[in-house]
mmCIF file of C-alpha atoms (C1' of nucleotides) in Angstrom:
data_model
loop_
_atom_site.group_PDB
_atom_site.id
_atom_site.type_symbol
_atom_site.label_atom_id
_atom_site.label_comp_id
_atom_site.label_asym_id
_atom_site.label_seq_id
_atom_site.Cartn_x
_atom_site.Cartn_y
_atom_site.Cartn_z
ATOM 1 C CA MET A 12 102.672 96.071 96.359
ATOM 2 C CA LYS A 13 105.384 96.712 93.825
ATOM 3 C CA GLY A 14 102.803 97.520 91.262
ATOM 4 C CA ALA A 15 102.046 100.799 92.952
ATOM 5 C CA LYS A 16 105.477 102.110 92.135
ATOM 6 C CA GLY A 17 106.694 102.173 88.571
ATOM 7 C CA LYS A 18 103.546 100.635 87.250
ATOM 8 C CA GLY A 19 101.583 103.848 87.253
ATOM 9 C CA THR A 20 104.356 105.967 85.837
ATOM 10 C CA VAL A 21 105.663 103.663 83.200
ATOM 11 C CA LYS A 22 102.259 102.323 82.365
ATOM 12 C CA ASP A 23 100.976 105.827 81.862
ATOM 13 C CA LYS A 24 103.866 106.629 79.602
ATOM 14 C CA LYS A 25 103.427 103.462 77.671
ATOM 15 C CA GLU A 26 99.773 104.074 77.041
ATOM 16 C CA VAL A 27 100.589 107.533 75.786
ATOM 17 C CA LEU A 28 103.457 106.344 73.667
ATOM 18 C CA LYS A 29 101.832 103.237 72.368
ATOM 19 C CA PRO A 30 98.143 102.724 73.079
ATOM 20 C CA VAL A 31 97.840 99.390 71.367
ATOM 21 C CA ASP A 32 99.764 98.648 68.259
ATOM 22 C CA ASP A 33 98.758 95.070 67.865
ATOM 23 C CA LYS A 34 95.513 93.533 68.842
ATOM 24 C CA ARG A 35 97.294 90.591 70.374
ATOM 25 C CA VAL A 36 99.773 92.814 72.064
ATOM 26 C CA GLY A 37 97.027 94.835 73.594
ATOM 27 C CA LYS A 38 95.347 91.737 74.889
ATOM 28 C CA ARG A 39 98.584 90.351 76.130
ATOM 29 C CA LYS A 40 99.271 93.626 77.779
ATOM 30 C CA ALA A 41 95.912 93.748 79.415
ATOM 31 C CA ALA A 42 96.186 90.176 80.533
ATOM 32 C CA THR A 43 99.637 90.775 81.865
ATOM 33 C CA LYS A 44 98.531 93.869 83.659
ATOM 34 C CA THR A 45 95.438 92.381 85.204
ATOM 35 C CA GLU A 46 96.866 88.992 85.898
ATOM 36 C CA SER A 47 100.404 90.106 86.343
ATOM 37 C CA SER A 48 100.257 89.226 90.000
ATOM 38 C CA SER A 49 98.978 85.724 89.546
ATOM 39 C CA LYS A 50 101.148 85.260 86.524
ATOM 40 C CA LYS A 51 104.280 86.256 88.316
ATOM 41 C CA GLN A 52 103.291 84.221 91.295
ATOM 42 C CA THR A 53 102.682 81.243 89.085
ATOM 43 C CA LYS A 54 105.930 81.798 87.300
ATOM 44 C CA LYS A 55 108.221 82.342 90.201
ATOM 45 C CA GLY A 56 106.284 80.689 92.933
ATOM 46 C CA LYS A 57 104.069 77.843 91.912
ATOM 47 C CA LEU A 58 105.355 76.949 88.513
ATOM 48 C CA ALA A 59 108.939 77.153 89.596
ATOM 49 C CA SER A 60 108.376 74.878 92.525
ATOM 50 C CA LYS A 61 105.952 72.747 90.597
ATOM 51 C CA ASP A 62 108.133 71.845 87.639
ATOM 52 C CA PRO A 63 111.646 73.095 88.217
ATOM 53 C CA ASN A 64 112.921 70.591 85.704
ATOM 54 C CA LYS A 65 110.500 71.625 83.015
ATOM 55 C CA PRO A 66 112.419 72.979 80.047
ATOM 56 C CA LYS A 67 112.070 76.684 79.550
ATOM 57 C CA LYS A 68 110.540 78.039 76.412
ATOM 58 C CA PRO A 69 113.085 78.618 73.696
ATOM 59 C CA ALA A 70 114.073 82.161 72.906
ATOM 60 C CA SER A 71 112.382 83.457 69.806
ATOM 61 C CA ALA A 72 114.310 85.248 67.078
ATOM 62 C CA PHE A 73 113.343 88.493 68.707
ATOM 63 C CA PHE A 74 114.769 87.407 72.050
ATOM 64 C CA VAL A 75 117.981 86.249 70.426
ATOM 65 C CA PHE A 76 118.205 89.657 68.832
ATOM 66 C CA MET A 77 117.478 91.312 72.148
ATOM 67 C CA GLU A 78 120.383 89.542 73.795
ATOM 68 C CA GLU A 79 122.751 91.379 71.532
ATOM 69 C CA PHE A 80 120.707 94.510 71.341
ATOM 70 C CA ARG A 81 120.767 94.935 75.109
ATOM 71 C CA LYS A 82 124.544 94.969 75.124
ATOM 72 C CA THR A 83 124.705 97.447 72.282
ATOM 73 C CA TYR A 84 121.996 99.598 73.763
ATOM 74 C CA LYS A 85 123.715 99.737 77.122
ATOM 75 C CA LEU A 86 126.951 100.778 75.504
ATOM 76 C CA GLU A 87 125.293 103.480 73.460
ATOM 77 C CA ASN A 88 122.956 104.505 76.246
ATOM 78 C CA PRO A 89 124.721 103.883 79.547
ATOM 79 C CA ASP A 90 122.469 106.387 81.251
ATOM 80 C CA VAL A 91 119.310 104.592 80.304
ATOM 81 C CA LYS A 92 118.238 102.305 83.093
ATOM 82 C CA GLY A 93 115.504 99.777 83.162
ATOM 83 C CA VAL A 94 114.515 97.047 80.800
ATOM 84 C CA ALA A 95 111.409 98.814 79.633
ATOM 85 C CA ALA A 96 113.356 101.354 77.607
ATOM 86 C CA VAL A 97 115.549 98.669 76.130
ATOM 87 C CA GLY A 98 112.531 96.584 75.284
ATOM 88 C CA LYS A 99 110.867 99.468 73.522
ATOM 89 C CA ALA A 100 113.977 100.394 71.591
ATOM 90 C CA GLY A 101 114.562 96.781 70.726
ATOM 91 C CA GLY A 102 111.045 96.365 69.477
ATOM 92 C CA GLU A 103 111.329 99.352 67.203
ATOM 93 C CA LYS A 104 114.712 98.252 65.951
ATOM 94 C CA TRP A 105 113.427 94.760 65.330
ATOM 95 C CA LYS A 106 110.625 96.094 63.200
ATOM 96 C CA SER A 107 113.067 98.153 61.192
ATOM 97 C CA LEU A 108 115.205 95.141 60.428
ATOM 98 C CA SER A 109 114.879 93.500 57.064
ATOM 99 C CA ASN A 110 114.257 89.798 56.638
ATOM 100 C CA ALA A 111 117.870 89.327 55.686
ATOM 101 C CA GLU A 112 119.000 91.006 58.878
ATOM 102 C CA LYS A 113 116.618 88.936 60.933
ATOM 103 C CA ALA A 114 117.748 85.735 59.250
ATOM 104 C CA PRO A 115 120.738 84.991 61.537
ATOM 105 C CA TYR A 116 118.608 85.525 64.622
ATOM 106 C CA GLU A 117 115.893 83.306 63.254
ATOM 107 C CA ALA A 118 118.483 80.653 62.527
ATOM 108 C CA LYS A 119 119.671 80.768 66.114
ATOM 109 C CA ALA A 120 116.115 80.657 67.338
ATOM 110 C CA ALA A 121 115.454 77.631 65.152
ATOM 111 C CA LYS A 122 118.420 75.875 66.715
ATOM 112 C CA ARG A 123 117.202 76.582 70.181
ATOM 113 C CA LYS A 124 113.787 75.439 69.182
ATOM 114 C CA SER A 125 115.038 72.074 67.973
ATOM 115 C CA GLU A 126 116.980 71.667 71.179
ATOM 116 C CA TYR A 127 113.894 72.564 73.121
ATOM 117 C CA GLU A 128 111.894 69.931 71.284
ATOM 118 C CA LYS A 129 114.462 67.320 72.219
ATOM 119 C CA VAL A 130 114.478 68.318 75.833
ATOM 120 C CA MET A 131 110.718 68.459 75.890
ATOM 121 C CA ALA A 132 110.444 64.976 74.413
ATOM 122 C CA ASP A 133 112.777 63.699 77.072
ATOM 123 C CA TYR A 134 110.917 65.627 79.706
ATOM 124 C CA ASN A 135 107.582 64.187 78.620
ATOM 125 C CA LYS A 136 109.076 60.728 78.638
ATOM 126 C CA LYS A 137 110.204 61.131 82.173
ATOM 127 C CA GLN A 138 106.860 62.494 83.194
ATOM 128 C CA GLU A 139 105.153 59.417 81.812
ATOM 129 C CA SER A 140 107.690 57.117 83.382
ATOM 130 C CA ILE A 141 107.307 58.784 86.723
ATOM 131 C CA ALA A 142 103.541 58.614 86.552
ATOM 132 C CA ASP A 143 103.621 55.008 85.458
ATOM 133 C CA ASP A 144 106.118 54.005 88.077
ATOM 134 C CA ASP A 145 104.186 55.834 90.688
ATOM 135 C CA GLU A 146 101.156 53.766 89.948
ATOM 136 C CA GLU A 147 103.016 50.501 90.055
ATOM 137 C CA GLU A 148 105.835 50.864 92.482
ATOM 138 C CA SER A 149 106.390 54.039 94.362
ATOM 139 C CA ASP A 150 109.515 52.787 96.086
ATOM 140 C CA LYS A 151 111.108 51.561 92.923
ATOM 141 C CA SER A 152 110.319 54.739 91.047
ATOM 142 C CA LYS A 153 112.255 56.670 93.629
ATOM 143 C CA SER A 154 115.563 55.174 92.683
ATOM 144 C CA GLU A 155 114.744 55.446 89.019
ATOM 145 C CA GLU A 156 113.884 59.067 89.404
ATOM 146 C CA ASP A 157 117.222 59.703 90.946
ATOM 147 C CA GLU A 158 118.877 58.220 87.943
ATOM 148 C CA ASP A 159 116.716 60.231 85.656
ATOM 149 C CA ASP A 160 117.650 63.342 87.487
ATOM 150 C CA ASP A 161 121.254 62.631 86.815
ATOM 151 C CA ASP A 162 120.520 62.256 83.169
ATOM 152 C CA GLU A 163 118.654 65.499 83.166
ATOM 153 C CA ASP A 164 121.569 67.295 84.634
ATOM 154 C CA GLU A 165 123.752 65.959 81.924
ATOM 155 C CA ASP A 166 121.256 66.867 79.280
ATOM 156 C CA ASP A 167 120.992 70.335 80.662
ATOM 157 C CA ASP A 168 124.713 70.686 80.361
ATOM 158 C "C1'" DG B 29 116.803 92.075 101.820
ATOM 159 C "C1'" DG B 30 113.844 90.260 98.555
ATOM 160 C "C1'" DC B 31 110.561 90.143 95.199
ATOM 161 C "C1'" DA B 32 107.333 92.251 91.772
ATOM 162 C "C1'" DT B 33 107.091 95.377 87.901
ATOM 163 C "C1'" DG B 34 108.028 97.767 83.817
ATOM 164 C "C1'" DA B 35 108.439 96.815 77.783
ATOM 165 C "C1'" DT B 36 109.236 94.314 73.817
ATOM 166 C "C1'" DT B 37 107.948 90.319 70.177
ATOM 167 C "C1'" DG B 38 107.676 85.606 69.151
ATOM 168 C "C1'" DT B 39 106.614 81.026 70.139
ATOM 169 C "C1'" DT B 40 104.500 77.458 72.379
ATOM 170 C "C1'" DG B 41 100.857 74.960 74.449
ATOM 171 C "C1'" DG B 42 96.321 74.432 75.852
ATOM 172 C "C1'" DA B 43 91.344 74.837 75.278
ATOM 173 C "C1'" DT C 22 91.973 78.285 65.471
ATOM 174 C "C1'" DC C 23 92.507 81.505 68.909
ATOM 175 C "C1'" DC C 24 94.170 83.193 73.155
ATOM 176 C "C1'" DA C 25 96.915 83.261 77.223
ATOM 177 C "C1'" DA C 26 101.184 82.479 79.220
ATOM 178 C "C1'" DC C 27 105.997 82.705 79.179
ATOM 179 C "C1'" DA C 28 110.738 83.357 77.520
ATOM 180 C "C1'" DA C 29 115.422 87.392 79.039
ATOM 181 C "C1'" DT C 30 116.909 91.416 81.169
ATOM 182 C "C1'" DC C 31 117.807 94.569 85.390
ATOM 183 C "C1'" DA C 32 117.113 99.036 87.717
ATOM 184 C "C1'" DT C 33 113.759 100.537 90.777
ATOM 185 C "C1'" DG C 34 110.678 100.810 94.501
ATOM 186 C "C1'" DC C 35 107.881 99.084 98.040
ATOM 187 C "C1'" DC C 36 107.155 96.227 102.205
#
DNA sequence: GGCATGATTGTTGGA
DNA sequence: TCCAACAATCATGCC
């Protein structure tokens, strides 16, 4: 459906510009391309509805860098539209950065990671509690779940 | 109007 | 240990 539009154009360009730099990237790319539909569906459709409370993956150092890079890139290139161009430029820039320059982004990523681990631990706890309660008392678990939800909201904040 | 897609790298989780 | 999936972003295009 949507794939028929920019996919062909951009994809063509991308293949010409960058066939496959990394082995993993190429695989990821291929997987994303071929399973993009199911992946997206899983992501937005099933997964989202399945575990809406599941903590999202923490942003890697590269993504932290991209957050800032996008702003800068948009300011310097207001005519450039689309995330693909920004992603490409960001990737190249990221590679050109030295370890020292990447350090602050990695530090931020590490922070997010630790937070993610906490949230995940809590999330796993709740999952076990819910499963356990469900086996014993479904009615009782209901009220407990409600309380847990409240806690989650607070944690999220 | 709404949703999928495009690119990028890194990280995580599962098999 | 390896691989696949997913994380953010948003203009664009199709149905």
